[in-house]
Amino acid sequence: MSMQWTRPLPRVLLDGLLLALLVMAFAYWWLGNGVHEIIGSALLLLVLRHVANNLFWWKSLSKGKWTPQRIFNLVLGVLLALALLALLVSSIFLSRTLPMIFLLPRVFVMQEIHWFSAYWAIALSAMHIGVNWNRIVALILVVAGKRNLPRWLKYAGWLLSLVVSVQALKSGATIGLWDRLAFQYSLSMWDFNQSVLPFFLHWAAALVGLAVISQLALLLATQIQGALVGGKQKVRASRH
């Protein structure tokens, strides 16, 4: 593994680029099929690089205590891997280039698999970021040469995230995200002839909302675990 990719700045840029490419892939009717397939190919290569960067985490699964963060990461990681695998397999059959090379048939069910797995892949990616937000902030601080975030910035960040999360309810409905995560078809189709920027702003709000929900769920699970461990320690102390 190249040390260059494991340094803080390349890691942060790689993760940001992955999420940006995922969002760009949803602008199919704006970019066209050719650009969509190029984005998909680049996305696959970067995902492999991301997995390689974090291979040590998978190798250490049998070691150490199972904290809520480890459990959340494992569940989200497995689900995300399945979604990306379904996305990859279905894209091979839907590609307008590969079938001409390998003589693959275009199967209609693959379009549905590709459609729903794409929405789940981006939703799980947002939740994965939310669960690992503290680690991402730590990498950013290393890049910036800082030790800690100012307290006011932490509070401002949480306040802004919560405000955006409220907007996420509407934004997710506008782009049809919630319906498709429930494996339902949606009539929400974005007209890129009218506007482009709001499309990406709605996606940003929806993804921030999912990240905040996963971060809050992790904090709650961590608090519950701490309370349970503290209760057991008190019981043991009272017996001695």
Short mmCIF file of C-alpha atoms in Angstrom, two decimals:
data_model
loop_
_atom_site.label_atom_id
_atom_site.label_comp_id
_atom_site.label_asym_id
_atom_site.label_seq_id
_atom_site.Cartn_x
_atom_site.Cartn_y
_atom_site.Cartn_z
CA MET A 1 0.00 0.00 0.00
CA SER A 2 1.42 3.37 -0.97
CA MET A 3 2.03 5.64 1.98
CA GLN A 4 1.02 8.62 -0.12
CA TRP A 5 -2.64 7.53 -0.09
CA THR A 6 -2.64 6.90 3.65
CA ARG A 7 -1.66 10.44 4.57
CA PRO A 8 -4.40 12.68 6.02
CA LEU A 9 -4.85 15.06 3.06
CA PRO A 10 -5.16 12.38 0.33
CA ARG A 11 -7.56 10.40 2.55
CA VAL A 12 -9.83 13.41 3.09
CA LEU A 13 -9.74 14.33 -0.61
CA LEU A 14 -10.45 10.74 -1.61
CA ASP A 15 -13.50 10.44 0.65
CA GLY A 16 -14.83 13.81 -0.50
CA LEU A 17 -14.33 12.89 -4.15
CA LEU A 18 -16.13 9.59 -3.66
CA LEU A 19 -19.24 11.30 -2.29
CA ALA A 20 -19.09 14.01 -4.98
CA LEU A 21 -18.93 11.40 -7.76
CA LEU A 22 -21.87 9.52 -6.25
CA VAL A 23 -23.98 12.68 -6.32
CA MET A 24 -22.82 13.54 -9.84
CA ALA A 25 -23.85 10.09 -11.03
CA PHE A 26 -27.46 10.96 -10.22
CA ALA A 27 -27.37 13.87 -12.67
CA TYR A 28 -27.72 11.36 -15.51
CA TRP A 29 -30.09 13.44 -17.63
CA TRP A 30 -27.81 16.45 -17.34
CA LEU A 31 -24.45 14.78 -18.01
CA GLY A 32 -25.49 12.06 -20.43
CA ASN A 33 -24.76 8.33 -20.54
CA GLY A 34 -21.10 8.63 -21.59
CA VAL A 35 -20.11 10.84 -18.66
CA HIS A 36 -22.27 8.70 -16.35
CA GLU A 37 -20.30 5.57 -17.28
CA ILE A 38 -16.98 7.38 -16.87
CA ILE A 39 -18.05 8.54 -13.40
CA GLY A 40 -19.11 5.00 -12.53
CA SER A 41 -15.76 3.57 -13.61
CA ALA A 42 -13.82 6.20 -11.65
CA LEU A 43 -16.05 5.57 -8.66
CA LEU A 44 -15.24 1.85 -8.71
CA LEU A 45 -11.49 2.50 -8.75
CA LEU A 46 -11.70 5.02 -5.90
CA VAL A 47 -13.85 2.66 -3.81
CA LEU A 48 -11.17 -0.02 -4.17
CA ARG A 49 -8.57 2.55 -3.06
CA HIS A 50 -10.73 3.51 -0.08
CA VAL A 51 -11.06 -0.15 0.94
CA ALA A 52 -7.29 -0.60 0.63
CA ASN A 53 -6.71 2.45 2.84
CA ASN A 54 -8.94 0.95 5.53
CA LEU A 55 -7.94 -2.69 5.16
CA PHE A 56 -6.33 -2.61 8.60
CA TRP A 57 -9.77 -2.01 10.13
CA TRP A 58 -11.22 -5.14 8.57
CA LYS A 59 -8.18 -7.18 9.64
CA SER A 60 -8.60 -6.06 13.26
CA LEU A 61 -12.28 -7.05 13.57
CA SER A 62 -11.44 -10.03 15.78
CA LYS A 63 -9.40 -7.88 18.15
CA GLY A 64 -10.46 -5.42 20.81
CA LYS A 65 -13.84 -4.60 22.33
CA TRP A 66 -17.02 -4.24 20.31
CA THR A 67 -17.97 -0.62 20.83
CA PRO A 68 -21.12 0.89 19.28
CA GLN A 69 -18.98 2.63 16.66
CA ARG A 70 -17.38 -0.66 15.59
CA ILE A 71 -20.80 -2.31 15.35
CA PHE A 72 -22.26 0.59 13.37
CA ASN A 73 -19.25 0.58 11.05
CA LEU A 74 -19.48 -3.16 10.46
CA VAL A 75 -23.20 -3.13 9.69
CA LEU A 76 -22.97 -0.08 7.43
CA GLY A 77 -19.81 -1.42 5.78
CA VAL A 78 -21.40 -4.77 4.91
CA LEU A 79 -24.61 -3.16 3.63
CA LEU A 80 -22.65 -0.61 1.62
CA ALA A 81 -20.48 -3.35 0.12
CA LEU A 82 -23.61 -5.27 -0.94
CA ALA A 83 -25.16 -2.14 -2.47
CA LEU A 84 -21.98 -1.32 -4.39
CA LEU A 85 -21.66 -4.92 -5.58
CA ALA A 86 -25.25 -4.87 -6.87
CA LEU A 87 -24.51 -1.52 -8.50
CA LEU A 88 -21.41 -2.89 -10.21
CA VAL A 89 -23.02 -6.10 -11.52
CA SER A 90 -26.11 -4.30 -12.80
CA SER A 91 -24.03 -1.57 -14.45
CA ILE A 92 -22.19 -4.20 -16.52
CA PHE A 93 -25.48 -5.33 -18.05
CA LEU A 94 -26.79 -1.78 -18.50
CA SER A 95 -23.62 -0.33 -20.01
CA ARG A 96 -23.86 0.74 -23.64
CA THR A 97 -20.20 -0.10 -24.17
CA LEU A 98 -19.49 -3.40 -22.40
CA PRO A 99 -22.37 -5.43 -23.95
CA MET A 100 -20.92 -4.65 -27.38
CA ILE A 101 -17.59 -6.14 -26.22
CA PHE A 102 -18.80 -9.12 -24.20
CA LEU A 103 -22.13 -9.66 -26.02
CA LEU A 104 -24.14 -9.29 -22.80
CA PRO A 105 -27.95 -9.05 -22.98
CA ARG A 106 -29.76 -6.03 -21.55
CA VAL A 107 -31.90 -7.43 -18.74
CA PHE A 108 -34.77 -5.22 -17.53
CA VAL A 109 -34.54 -6.37 -13.91
CA MET A 110 -30.95 -5.14 -13.82
CA GLN A 111 -32.25 -1.62 -14.38
CA GLU A 112 -34.37 -1.86 -11.25
CA ILE A 113 -31.47 -3.34 -9.25
CA HIS A 114 -29.18 -0.58 -10.49
CA TRP A 115 -31.76 2.08 -9.69
CA PHE A 116 -32.49 1.10 -6.09
CA SER A 117 -28.95 -0.01 -5.17
CA ALA A 118 -27.65 3.40 -6.30
CA TYR A 119 -29.97 5.22 -3.89
CA TRP A 120 -29.09 2.88 -1.06
CA ALA A 121 -25.37 3.19 -1.82
CA ILE A 122 -25.42 6.97 -1.50
CA ALA A 123 -27.64 6.89 1.62
CA LEU A 124 -25.39 4.35 3.33
CA SER A 125 -22.35 6.41 2.35
CA ALA A 126 -23.83 9.46 4.07
CA MET A 127 -24.56 7.42 7.20
CA HIS A 128 -21.05 5.96 7.08
CA ILE A 129 -19.66 9.50 7.05
CA GLY A 130 -21.88 10.47 9.96
CA VAL A 131 -20.71 7.55 12.10
CA ASN A 132 -17.07 8.36 11.33
CA TRP A 133 -17.41 12.14 11.47
CA ASN A 134 -15.12 12.49 14.50
CA ARG A 135 -12.36 10.63 12.65
CA ILE A 136 -12.86 12.77 9.56
CA VAL A 137 -12.63 15.94 11.66
CA ALA A 138 -9.45 14.57 13.26
CA LEU A 139 -7.91 14.09 9.79
CA ILE A 140 -8.93 17.62 8.77
CA LEU A 141 -7.36 19.03 11.94
CA VAL A 142 -4.10 17.22 11.17
CA VAL A 143 -4.13 18.68 7.65
CA ALA A 144 -4.82 22.16 9.07
CA GLY A 145 -2.13 21.76 11.74
CA LYS A 146 -4.63 22.21 14.58
CA ARG A 147 -5.22 20.12 17.69
CA ASN A 148 -8.85 20.87 18.45
CA LEU A 149 -11.81 22.70 17.00
CA PRO A 150 -12.87 25.87 18.84
CA ARG A 151 -15.88 25.18 21.05
CA TRP A 152 -17.97 27.84 19.30
CA LEU A 153 -17.28 26.17 15.95
CA LYS A 154 -18.47 22.81 17.28
CA TYR A 155 -21.74 24.34 18.48
CA ALA A 156 -22.18 26.30 15.26
CA GLY A 157 -21.55 23.14 13.24
CA TRP A 158 -24.16 21.18 15.17
CA LEU A 159 -26.69 24.00 14.92
CA LEU A 160 -26.18 24.33 11.16
CA SER A 161 -26.37 20.54 10.71
CA LEU A 162 -29.65 20.34 12.63
CA VAL A 163 -31.14 23.19 10.59
CA VAL A 164 -30.09 21.50 7.36
CA SER A 165 -31.53 18.21 8.66
CA VAL A 166 -34.96 19.83 8.90
CA GLN A 167 -34.64 20.91 5.27
CA ALA A 168 -33.49 17.35 4.46
CA LEU A 169 -37.04 16.06 4.95
CA LYS A 170 -38.30 18.25 2.13
CA SER A 171 -35.19 17.89 -0.03
CA GLY A 172 -35.28 14.11 0.15
CA ALA A 173 -38.90 14.13 -0.99
CA THR A 174 -38.12 16.60 -3.78
CA ILE A 175 -35.46 14.36 -5.33
CA GLY A 176 -37.46 11.18 -4.61
CA LEU A 177 -34.87 9.77 -2.21
CA TRP A 178 -37.21 8.59 0.53
CA ASP A 179 -39.55 6.76 -1.87
CA ARG A 180 -36.69 4.95 -3.56
CA LEU A 181 -35.10 3.94 -0.28
CA ALA A 182 -38.44 2.25 0.43
CA PHE A 183 -38.14 0.47 -2.97
CA GLN A 184 -41.02 2.48 -4.38
CA TYR A 185 -41.14 4.31 -7.66
CA SER A 186 -41.34 8.08 -7.56
CA LEU A 187 -42.66 10.64 -10.01
CA SER A 188 -39.96 13.08 -8.89
CA MET A 189 -37.84 13.76 -11.96
CA TRP A 190 -35.57 16.78 -11.99
CA ASP A 191 -35.83 19.14 -14.96
CA PHE A 192 -32.25 20.24 -15.63
CA ASN A 193 -33.48 22.61 -18.34
CA GLN A 194 -34.96 24.82 -15.62
CA SER A 195 -32.22 24.65 -12.96
CA VAL A 196 -29.10 22.71 -12.02
CA LEU A 197 -27.66 24.07 -8.76
CA PRO A 198 -30.81 23.43 -6.62
CA PHE A 199 -30.59 19.74 -7.59
CA PHE A 200 -27.20 19.43 -5.91
CA LEU A 201 -28.27 21.57 -2.95
CA HIS A 202 -31.22 19.26 -2.30
CA TRP A 203 -28.91 16.27 -2.44
CA ALA A 204 -26.46 17.96 -0.05
CA ALA A 205 -29.25 18.67 2.45
CA ALA A 206 -30.59 15.11 2.29
CA LEU A 207 -27.15 13.59 2.79
CA VAL A 208 -26.36 15.91 5.71
CA GLY A 209 -29.64 14.85 7.29
CA LEU A 210 -28.75 11.16 7.00
CA ALA A 211 -25.26 11.80 8.38
CA VAL A 212 -26.67 13.69 11.37
CA ILE A 213 -29.19 10.94 12.12
CA SER A 214 -26.46 8.29 12.10
CA GLN A 215 -24.20 10.44 14.30
CA LEU A 216 -27.02 11.00 16.82
CA ALA A 217 -27.85 7.28 16.79
CA LEU A 218 -24.20 6.49 17.52
CA LEU A 219 -24.06 9.01 20.37
CA LEU A 220 -27.24 7.55 21.87
CA ALA A 221 -25.93 3.98 21.60
CA THR A 222 -22.64 5.05 23.19
CA GLN A 223 -24.48 6.72 26.08
CA ILE A 224 -26.62 3.61 26.64
CA GLN A 225 -23.55 1.37 26.62
CA GLY A 226 -21.80 3.69 29.09
CA ALA A 227 -24.81 3.63 31.40
CA LEU A 228 -25.03 -0.17 31.27
CA VAL A 229 -21.30 -0.60 31.95
CA GLY A 230 -21.48 1.90 34.80
CA GLY A 231 -24.45 0.07 36.31
CA LYS A 232 -22.63 -3.27 36.19
CA GLN A 233 -19.58 -1.77 37.86
CA LYS A 234 -21.72 -0.36 40.68
CA VAL A 235 -23.35 -3.76 41.23
CA ARG A 236 -19.96 -5.47 41.36
CA ALA A 237 -18.63 -2.84 43.77
CA SER A 238 -21.61 -3.28 46.08
CA ARG A 239 -20.99 -7.03 46.28
CA HIS A 240 -17.37 -6.63 47.44
#
